[in-house]
mmCIF file of C-alpha atoms and ligand atoms in Angstrom:
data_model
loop_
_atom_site.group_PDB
_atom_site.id
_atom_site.type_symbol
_atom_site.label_atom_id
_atom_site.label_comp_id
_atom_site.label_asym_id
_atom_site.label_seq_id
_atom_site.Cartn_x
_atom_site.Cartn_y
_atom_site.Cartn_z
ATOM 1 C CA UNK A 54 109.758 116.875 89.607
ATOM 2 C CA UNK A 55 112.730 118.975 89.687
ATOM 3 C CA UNK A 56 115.412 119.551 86.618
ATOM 4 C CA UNK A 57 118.028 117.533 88.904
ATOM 5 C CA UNK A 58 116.083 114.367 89.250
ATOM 6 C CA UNK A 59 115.351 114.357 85.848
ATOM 7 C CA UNK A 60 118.958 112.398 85.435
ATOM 8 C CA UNK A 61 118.331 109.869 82.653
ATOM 9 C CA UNK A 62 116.562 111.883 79.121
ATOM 10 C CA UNK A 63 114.005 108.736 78.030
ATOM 11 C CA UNK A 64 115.537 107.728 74.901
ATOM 12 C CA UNK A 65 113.885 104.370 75.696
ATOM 13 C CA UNK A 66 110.637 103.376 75.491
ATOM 14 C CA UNK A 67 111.925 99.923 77.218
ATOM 15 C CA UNK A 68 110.666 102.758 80.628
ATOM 16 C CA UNK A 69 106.988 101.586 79.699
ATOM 17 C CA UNK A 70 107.074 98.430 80.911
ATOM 18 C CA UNK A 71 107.769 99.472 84.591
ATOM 19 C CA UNK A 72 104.222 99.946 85.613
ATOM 20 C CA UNK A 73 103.682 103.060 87.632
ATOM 21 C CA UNK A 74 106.704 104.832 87.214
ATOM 22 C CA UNK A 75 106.162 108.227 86.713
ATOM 23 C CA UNK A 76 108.952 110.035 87.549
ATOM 24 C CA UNK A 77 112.467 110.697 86.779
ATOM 25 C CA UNK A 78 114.118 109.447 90.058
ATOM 26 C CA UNK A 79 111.965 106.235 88.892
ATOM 27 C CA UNK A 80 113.438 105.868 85.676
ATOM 28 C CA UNK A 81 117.117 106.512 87.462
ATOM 29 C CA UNK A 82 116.448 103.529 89.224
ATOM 30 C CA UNK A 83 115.935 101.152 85.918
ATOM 31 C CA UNK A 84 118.930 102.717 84.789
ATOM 32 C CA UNK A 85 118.087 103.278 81.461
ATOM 33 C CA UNK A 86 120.385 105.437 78.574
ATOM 34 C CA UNK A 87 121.329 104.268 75.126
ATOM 35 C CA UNK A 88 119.714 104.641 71.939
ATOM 36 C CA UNK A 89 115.770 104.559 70.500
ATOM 37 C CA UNK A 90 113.642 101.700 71.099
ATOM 38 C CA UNK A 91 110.267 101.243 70.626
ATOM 39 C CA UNK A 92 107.857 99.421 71.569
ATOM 40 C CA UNK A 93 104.149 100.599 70.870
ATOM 41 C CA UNK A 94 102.465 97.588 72.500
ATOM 42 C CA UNK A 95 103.235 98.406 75.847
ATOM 43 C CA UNK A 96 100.534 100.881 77.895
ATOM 44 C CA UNK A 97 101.789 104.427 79.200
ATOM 45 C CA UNK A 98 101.597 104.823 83.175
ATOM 46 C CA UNK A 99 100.467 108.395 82.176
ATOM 47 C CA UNK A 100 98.507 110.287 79.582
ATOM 48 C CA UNK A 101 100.295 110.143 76.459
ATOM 49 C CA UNK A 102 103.938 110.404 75.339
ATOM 50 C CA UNK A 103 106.140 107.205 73.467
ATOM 51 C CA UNK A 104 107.816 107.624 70.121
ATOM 52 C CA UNK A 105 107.764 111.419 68.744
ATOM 53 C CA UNK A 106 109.078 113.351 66.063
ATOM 54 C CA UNK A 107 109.743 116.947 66.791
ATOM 55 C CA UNK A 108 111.635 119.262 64.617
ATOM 56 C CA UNK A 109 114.510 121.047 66.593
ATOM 57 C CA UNK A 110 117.416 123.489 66.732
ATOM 58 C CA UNK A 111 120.141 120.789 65.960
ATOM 59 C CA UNK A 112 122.537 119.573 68.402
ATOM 60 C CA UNK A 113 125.685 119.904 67.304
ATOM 61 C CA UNK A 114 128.375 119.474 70.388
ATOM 62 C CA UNK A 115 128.330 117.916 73.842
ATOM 63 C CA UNK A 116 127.002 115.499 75.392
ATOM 64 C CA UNK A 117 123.042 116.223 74.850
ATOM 65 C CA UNK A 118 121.305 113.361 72.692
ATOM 66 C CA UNK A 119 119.153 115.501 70.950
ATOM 67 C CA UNK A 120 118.106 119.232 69.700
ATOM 68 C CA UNK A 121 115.757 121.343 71.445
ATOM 69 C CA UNK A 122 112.289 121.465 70.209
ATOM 70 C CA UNK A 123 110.788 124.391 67.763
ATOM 71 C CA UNK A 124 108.142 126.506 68.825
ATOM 72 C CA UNK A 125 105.667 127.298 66.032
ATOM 73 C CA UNK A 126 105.527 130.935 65.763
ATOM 74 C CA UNK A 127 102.400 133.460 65.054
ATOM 75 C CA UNK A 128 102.435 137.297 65.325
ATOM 76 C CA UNK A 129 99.579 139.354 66.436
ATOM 77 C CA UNK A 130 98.235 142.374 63.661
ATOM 78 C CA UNK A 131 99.894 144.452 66.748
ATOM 79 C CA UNK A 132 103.218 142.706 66.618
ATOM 80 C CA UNK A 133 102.943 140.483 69.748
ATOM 81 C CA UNK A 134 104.652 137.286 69.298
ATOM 82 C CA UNK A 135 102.886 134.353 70.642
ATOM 83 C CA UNK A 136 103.697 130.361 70.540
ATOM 84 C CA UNK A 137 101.127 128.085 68.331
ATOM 85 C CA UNK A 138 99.766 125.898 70.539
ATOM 86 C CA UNK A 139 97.472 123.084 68.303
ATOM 87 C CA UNK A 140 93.761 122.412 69.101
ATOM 88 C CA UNK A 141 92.826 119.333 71.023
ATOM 89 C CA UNK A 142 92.799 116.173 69.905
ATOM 90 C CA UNK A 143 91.503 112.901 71.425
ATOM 91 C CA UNK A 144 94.176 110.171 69.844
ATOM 92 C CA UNK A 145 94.708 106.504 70.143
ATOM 93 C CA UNK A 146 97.941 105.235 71.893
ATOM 94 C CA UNK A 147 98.995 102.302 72.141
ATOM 95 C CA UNK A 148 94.968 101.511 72.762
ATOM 96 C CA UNK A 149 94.535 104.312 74.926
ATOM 97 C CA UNK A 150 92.289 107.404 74.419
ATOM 98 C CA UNK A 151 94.593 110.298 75.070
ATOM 99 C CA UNK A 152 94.533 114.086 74.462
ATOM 100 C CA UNK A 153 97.169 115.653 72.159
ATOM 101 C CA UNK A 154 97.216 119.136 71.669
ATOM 102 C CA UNK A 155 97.969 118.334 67.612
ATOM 103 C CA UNK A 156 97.904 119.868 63.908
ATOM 104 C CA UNK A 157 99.531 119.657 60.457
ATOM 105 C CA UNK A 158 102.091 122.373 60.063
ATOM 106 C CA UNK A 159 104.292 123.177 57.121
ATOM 107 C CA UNK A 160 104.240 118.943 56.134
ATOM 108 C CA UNK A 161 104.806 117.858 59.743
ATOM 109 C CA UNK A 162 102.762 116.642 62.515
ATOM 110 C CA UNK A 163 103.445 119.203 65.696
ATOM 111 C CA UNK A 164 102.281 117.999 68.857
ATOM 112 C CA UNK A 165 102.341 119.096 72.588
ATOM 113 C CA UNK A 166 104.135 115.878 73.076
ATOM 114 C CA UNK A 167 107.313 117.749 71.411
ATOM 115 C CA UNK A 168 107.496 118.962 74.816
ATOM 116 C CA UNK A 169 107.301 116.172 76.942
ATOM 117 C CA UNK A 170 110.514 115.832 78.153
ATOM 118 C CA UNK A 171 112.479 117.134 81.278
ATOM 119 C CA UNK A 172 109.964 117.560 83.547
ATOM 120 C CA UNK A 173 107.938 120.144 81.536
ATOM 121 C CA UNK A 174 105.957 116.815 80.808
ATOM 122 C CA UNK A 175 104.190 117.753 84.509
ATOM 123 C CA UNK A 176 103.703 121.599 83.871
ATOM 124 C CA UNK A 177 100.519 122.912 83.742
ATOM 125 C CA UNK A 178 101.363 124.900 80.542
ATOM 126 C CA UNK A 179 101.843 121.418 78.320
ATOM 127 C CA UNK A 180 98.197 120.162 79.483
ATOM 128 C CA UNK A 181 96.873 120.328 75.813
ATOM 129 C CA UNK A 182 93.684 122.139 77.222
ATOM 130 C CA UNK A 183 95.356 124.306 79.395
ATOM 131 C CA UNK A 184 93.758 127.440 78.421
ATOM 132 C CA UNK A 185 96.647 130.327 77.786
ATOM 133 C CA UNK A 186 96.715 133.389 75.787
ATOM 134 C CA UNK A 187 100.240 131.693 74.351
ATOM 135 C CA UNK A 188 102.176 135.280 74.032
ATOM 136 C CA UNK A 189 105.940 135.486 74.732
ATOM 137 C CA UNK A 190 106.778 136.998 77.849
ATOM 138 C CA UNK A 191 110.445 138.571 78.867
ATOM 139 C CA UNK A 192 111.581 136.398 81.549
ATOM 140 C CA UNK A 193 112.766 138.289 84.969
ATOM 141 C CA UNK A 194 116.601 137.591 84.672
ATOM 142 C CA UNK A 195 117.054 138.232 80.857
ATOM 143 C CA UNK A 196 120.806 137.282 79.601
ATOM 144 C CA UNK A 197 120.705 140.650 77.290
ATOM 145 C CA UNK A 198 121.254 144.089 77.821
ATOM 146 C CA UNK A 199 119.002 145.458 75.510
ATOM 147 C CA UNK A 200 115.879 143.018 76.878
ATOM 148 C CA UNK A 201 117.052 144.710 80.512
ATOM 149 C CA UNK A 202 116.763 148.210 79.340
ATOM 150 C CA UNK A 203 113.492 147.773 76.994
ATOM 151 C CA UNK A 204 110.969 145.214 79.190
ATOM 152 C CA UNK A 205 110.274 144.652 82.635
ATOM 153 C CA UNK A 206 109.448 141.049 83.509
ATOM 154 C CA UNK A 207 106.271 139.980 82.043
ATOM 155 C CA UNK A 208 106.223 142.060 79.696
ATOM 156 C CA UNK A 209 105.064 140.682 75.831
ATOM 157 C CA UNK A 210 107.470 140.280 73.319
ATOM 158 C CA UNK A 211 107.279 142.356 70.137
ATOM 159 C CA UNK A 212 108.626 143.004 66.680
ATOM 160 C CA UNK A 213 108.899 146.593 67.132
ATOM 161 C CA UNK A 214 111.920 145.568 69.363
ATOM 162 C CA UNK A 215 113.884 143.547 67.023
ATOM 163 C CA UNK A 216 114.090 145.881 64.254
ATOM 164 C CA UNK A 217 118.272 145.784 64.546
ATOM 165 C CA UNK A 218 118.151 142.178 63.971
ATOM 166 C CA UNK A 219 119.921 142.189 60.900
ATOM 167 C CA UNK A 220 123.129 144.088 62.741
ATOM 168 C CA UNK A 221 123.043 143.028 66.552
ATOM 169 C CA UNK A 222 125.758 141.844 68.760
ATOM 170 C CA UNK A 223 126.874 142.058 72.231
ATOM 171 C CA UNK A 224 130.659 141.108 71.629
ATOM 172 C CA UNK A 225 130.546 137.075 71.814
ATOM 173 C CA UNK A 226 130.539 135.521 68.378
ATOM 174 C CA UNK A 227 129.606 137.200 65.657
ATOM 175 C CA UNK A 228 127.242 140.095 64.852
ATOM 176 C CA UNK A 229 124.344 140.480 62.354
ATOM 177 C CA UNK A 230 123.351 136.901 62.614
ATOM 178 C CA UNK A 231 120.038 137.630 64.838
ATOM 179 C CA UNK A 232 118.835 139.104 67.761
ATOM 180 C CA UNK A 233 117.437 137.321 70.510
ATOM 181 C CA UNK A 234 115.111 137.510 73.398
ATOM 182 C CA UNK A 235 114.656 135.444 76.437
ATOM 183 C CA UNK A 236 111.018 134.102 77.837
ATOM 184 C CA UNK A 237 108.874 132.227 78.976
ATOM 185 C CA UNK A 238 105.691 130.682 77.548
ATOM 186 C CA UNK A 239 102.051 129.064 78.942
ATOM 187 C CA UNK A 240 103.364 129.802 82.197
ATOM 188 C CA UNK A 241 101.196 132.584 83.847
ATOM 189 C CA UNK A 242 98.979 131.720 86.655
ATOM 190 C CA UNK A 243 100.606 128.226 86.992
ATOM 191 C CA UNK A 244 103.721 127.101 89.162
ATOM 192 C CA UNK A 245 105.979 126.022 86.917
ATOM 193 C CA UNK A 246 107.618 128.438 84.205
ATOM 194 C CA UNK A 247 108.368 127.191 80.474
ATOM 195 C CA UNK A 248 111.412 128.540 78.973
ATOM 196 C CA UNK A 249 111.709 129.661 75.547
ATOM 197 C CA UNK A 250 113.962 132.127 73.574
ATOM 198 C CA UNK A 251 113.307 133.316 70.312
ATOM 199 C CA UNK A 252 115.770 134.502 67.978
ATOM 200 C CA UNK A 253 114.964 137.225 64.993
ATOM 201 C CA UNK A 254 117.475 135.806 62.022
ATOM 202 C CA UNK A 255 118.404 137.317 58.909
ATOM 203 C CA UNK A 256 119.301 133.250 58.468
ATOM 204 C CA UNK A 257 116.052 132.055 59.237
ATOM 205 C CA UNK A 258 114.238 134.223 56.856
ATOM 206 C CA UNK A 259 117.218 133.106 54.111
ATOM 207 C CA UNK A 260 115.932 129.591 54.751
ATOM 208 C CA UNK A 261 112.329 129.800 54.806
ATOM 209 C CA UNK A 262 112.223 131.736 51.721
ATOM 210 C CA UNK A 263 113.512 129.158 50.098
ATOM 211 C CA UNK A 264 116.647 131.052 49.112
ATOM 212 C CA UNK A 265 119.221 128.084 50.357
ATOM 213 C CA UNK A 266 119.790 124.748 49.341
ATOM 214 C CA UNK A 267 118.068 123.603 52.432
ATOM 215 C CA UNK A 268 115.772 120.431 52.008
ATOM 216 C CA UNK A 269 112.358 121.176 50.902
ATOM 217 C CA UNK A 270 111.319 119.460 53.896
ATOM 218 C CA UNK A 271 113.027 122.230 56.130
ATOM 219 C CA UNK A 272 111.498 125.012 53.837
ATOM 220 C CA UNK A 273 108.163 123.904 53.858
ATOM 221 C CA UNK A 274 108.348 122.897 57.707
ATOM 222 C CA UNK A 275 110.295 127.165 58.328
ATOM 223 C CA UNK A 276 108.177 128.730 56.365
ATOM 224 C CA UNK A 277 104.880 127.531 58.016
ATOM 225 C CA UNK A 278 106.533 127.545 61.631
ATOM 226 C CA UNK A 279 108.502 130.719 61.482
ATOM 227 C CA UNK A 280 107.958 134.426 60.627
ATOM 228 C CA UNK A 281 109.594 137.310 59.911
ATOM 229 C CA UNK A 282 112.594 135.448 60.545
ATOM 230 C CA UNK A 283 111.468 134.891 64.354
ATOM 231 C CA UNK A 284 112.123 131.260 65.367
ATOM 232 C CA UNK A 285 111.223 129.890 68.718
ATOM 233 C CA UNK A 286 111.892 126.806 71.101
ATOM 234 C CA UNK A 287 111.930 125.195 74.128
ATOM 235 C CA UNK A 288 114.840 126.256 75.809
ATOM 236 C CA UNK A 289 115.382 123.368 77.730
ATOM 237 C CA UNK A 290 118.777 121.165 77.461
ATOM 238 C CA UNK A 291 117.867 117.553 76.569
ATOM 239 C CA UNK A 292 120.523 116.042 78.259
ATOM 240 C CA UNK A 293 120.309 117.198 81.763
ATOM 241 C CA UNK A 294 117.685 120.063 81.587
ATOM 242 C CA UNK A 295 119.510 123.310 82.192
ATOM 243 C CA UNK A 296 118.551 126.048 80.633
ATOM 244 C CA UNK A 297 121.156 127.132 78.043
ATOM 245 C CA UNK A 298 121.637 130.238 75.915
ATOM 246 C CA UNK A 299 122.448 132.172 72.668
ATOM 247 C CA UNK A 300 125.352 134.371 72.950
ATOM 248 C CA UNK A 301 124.959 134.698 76.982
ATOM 249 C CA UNK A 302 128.137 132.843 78.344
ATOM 250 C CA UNK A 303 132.127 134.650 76.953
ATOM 251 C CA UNK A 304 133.144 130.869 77.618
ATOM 252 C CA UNK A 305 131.373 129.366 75.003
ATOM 253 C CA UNK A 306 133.791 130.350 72.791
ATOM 254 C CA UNK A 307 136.229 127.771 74.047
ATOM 255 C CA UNK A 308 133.582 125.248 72.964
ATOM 256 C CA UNK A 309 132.783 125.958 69.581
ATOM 257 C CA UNK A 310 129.593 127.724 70.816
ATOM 258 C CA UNK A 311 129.624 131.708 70.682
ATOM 259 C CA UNK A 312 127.620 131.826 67.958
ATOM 260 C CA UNK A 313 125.015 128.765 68.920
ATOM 261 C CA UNK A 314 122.915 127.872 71.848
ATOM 262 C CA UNK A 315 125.107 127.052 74.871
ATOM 263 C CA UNK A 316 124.704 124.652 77.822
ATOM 264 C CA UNK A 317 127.110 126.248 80.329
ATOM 265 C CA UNK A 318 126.136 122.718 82.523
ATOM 266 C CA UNK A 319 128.278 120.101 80.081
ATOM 267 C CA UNK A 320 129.188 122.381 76.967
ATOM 268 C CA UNK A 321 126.432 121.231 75.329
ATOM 269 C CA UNK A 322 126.401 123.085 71.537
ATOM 270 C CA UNK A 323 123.415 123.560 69.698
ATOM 271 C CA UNK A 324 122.655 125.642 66.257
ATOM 272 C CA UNK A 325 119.500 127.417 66.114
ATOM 273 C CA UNK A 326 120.279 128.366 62.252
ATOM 274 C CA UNK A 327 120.176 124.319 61.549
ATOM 275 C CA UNK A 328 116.351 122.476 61.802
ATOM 276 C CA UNK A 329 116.465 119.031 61.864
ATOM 277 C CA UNK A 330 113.931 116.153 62.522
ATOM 278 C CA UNK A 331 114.503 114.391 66.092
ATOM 279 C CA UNK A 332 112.769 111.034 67.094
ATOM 280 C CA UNK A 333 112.646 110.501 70.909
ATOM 281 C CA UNK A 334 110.394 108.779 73.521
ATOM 282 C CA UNK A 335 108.041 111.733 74.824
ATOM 283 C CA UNK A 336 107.235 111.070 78.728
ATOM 284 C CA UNK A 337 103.462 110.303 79.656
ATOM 285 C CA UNK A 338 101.995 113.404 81.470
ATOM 286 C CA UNK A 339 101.429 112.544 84.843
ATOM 287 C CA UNK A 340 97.766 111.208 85.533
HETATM 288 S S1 LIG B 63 124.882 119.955 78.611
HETATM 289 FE FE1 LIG B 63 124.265 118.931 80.398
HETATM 290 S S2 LIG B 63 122.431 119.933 80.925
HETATM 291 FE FE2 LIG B 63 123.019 120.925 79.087
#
């Protein structure tokens, strides 16, 4: 399934009732928008997926429903910075054996189904057994200068290349909040890429140091899911799947945006210095 059919974000689990619906253009068809509802008696068409809680980059303009969901983050001994990705699981839904690629983290449950939205729901990369080395890779087209000059495509991210993180800035917003890289994740050897960017954030490290008056919640959940002040997501748009950016479009400025994650597609806003908890419906993977 293509981004562009993907026209209607489930944020309704009222979709489970239409048996065999699978995909987007489907769930165009019923017409469905609006707000959370759950129903955990009805069967998934598809492996997994219903009601989720992710922790995300908060949304904080636009017309996207939701934040983006965090990417657990783990660096190498030789500074390679990968994406956790959970061991699998066999868990019952809705009276269904499913797998769940699934652990405890920093007081919250993270799950592969954090992912399940947009499409990526079909990727190979999000099967929870989908073997993958799980390192950050520089995408082909990165947004920044410095990722240009410094890695070819492919090429693993690593600390050694954020060490200005406390002072960078390529003229939109402001400087010396963090220093960020574009990629992709779970994606080699399979036909669909995964987009992530990570960010290396003086703020970050603030926050899961406990040095703000953040919610212990968000400290505990930072602190296990962050490091060195790298934070990661899935840098996919909930509202109609683009693939927006930090500090990569001059015209985000005129919406309140140079200085967060930007959706260029509807001015979407969102702040990657602000974690908050998300519930959504999480599509089935296909069958
Ligand atoms: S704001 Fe519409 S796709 Fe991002």
């Amino acid at each position: 399934m293509s981004a562009d059919e993907d026209k209607y974000p489930a944020e309704s689990g009222r979709r489970r009732f239409v048996k065999g619906v699978v995909g987007g253009s489907g769930l165009a068809a019923v017409g469905m928008t609006g707000a959370v509802g759950i129903n955990s008696a009805t069967t998934s068409p598809g492996e997994g997926g219903g009601s989720t809680s992710a922790m995300a980059i908060e949304n904080t303009a636009g017309p996207a429903p939701r934040g983006m969901p965090q990417i657990p983050i783990e660096i190498t001994d030789d500074g390679y910075l990968k994406g956790v990705w959970p061991e699998v699981q066999e868990v019952d839904e809705g009276g269904r054996t499913v797998e769940v690629a699934q652990m405890q983290l920093g007081g919250q449950t993270y799950s592969s189904e954090w992912f399940q939205y947009c499409g990526v729901e079909s990727y190979q990369g999000i099967v929870p057994s989908y073997d993958s080395e799980n390192f950050f890779r520089s995408t082909a087209s990165a947004a920044y200068e410095w990722q240009q000059e410094a890695l070819e495509a492919g090429e693993r991210l690593n600390i050694d290349m954020f060490e200005n993180y406390e002072t960078w800035g390529n003229g939109i917003g402001e400087a010396g909040l963090g220093k960020p890289a574009s990629g992709r994740w779970r994606s080699e050897d399979t036909e669909n890429t995964i987009p992530i960017q990570v960010i290396r954030s003086p703020i970050i490290e603030e926050i899961a140091n406990g040095n703000t008056d953040a919610d212990q919640a968000i400290v505990d959940w930072l602190s296990a899911s962050t490091e060195e002040g790298f934070i990661a997501w899935l840098n996919k748009c909930t509202h109609f799947c683009c693939v927006p950016g930090y500090k990569q479009a001059e015209s985000s400025a005129s919406f309140g945006g140079a200085d967060g994650v930007y959706c260029a597609c509807h001015q979407s806003v969102y702040n990657p210095f602000s974690i908050v908890e998300t519930l959504f419906v999480a599509r089935p993977r296909p069958e």
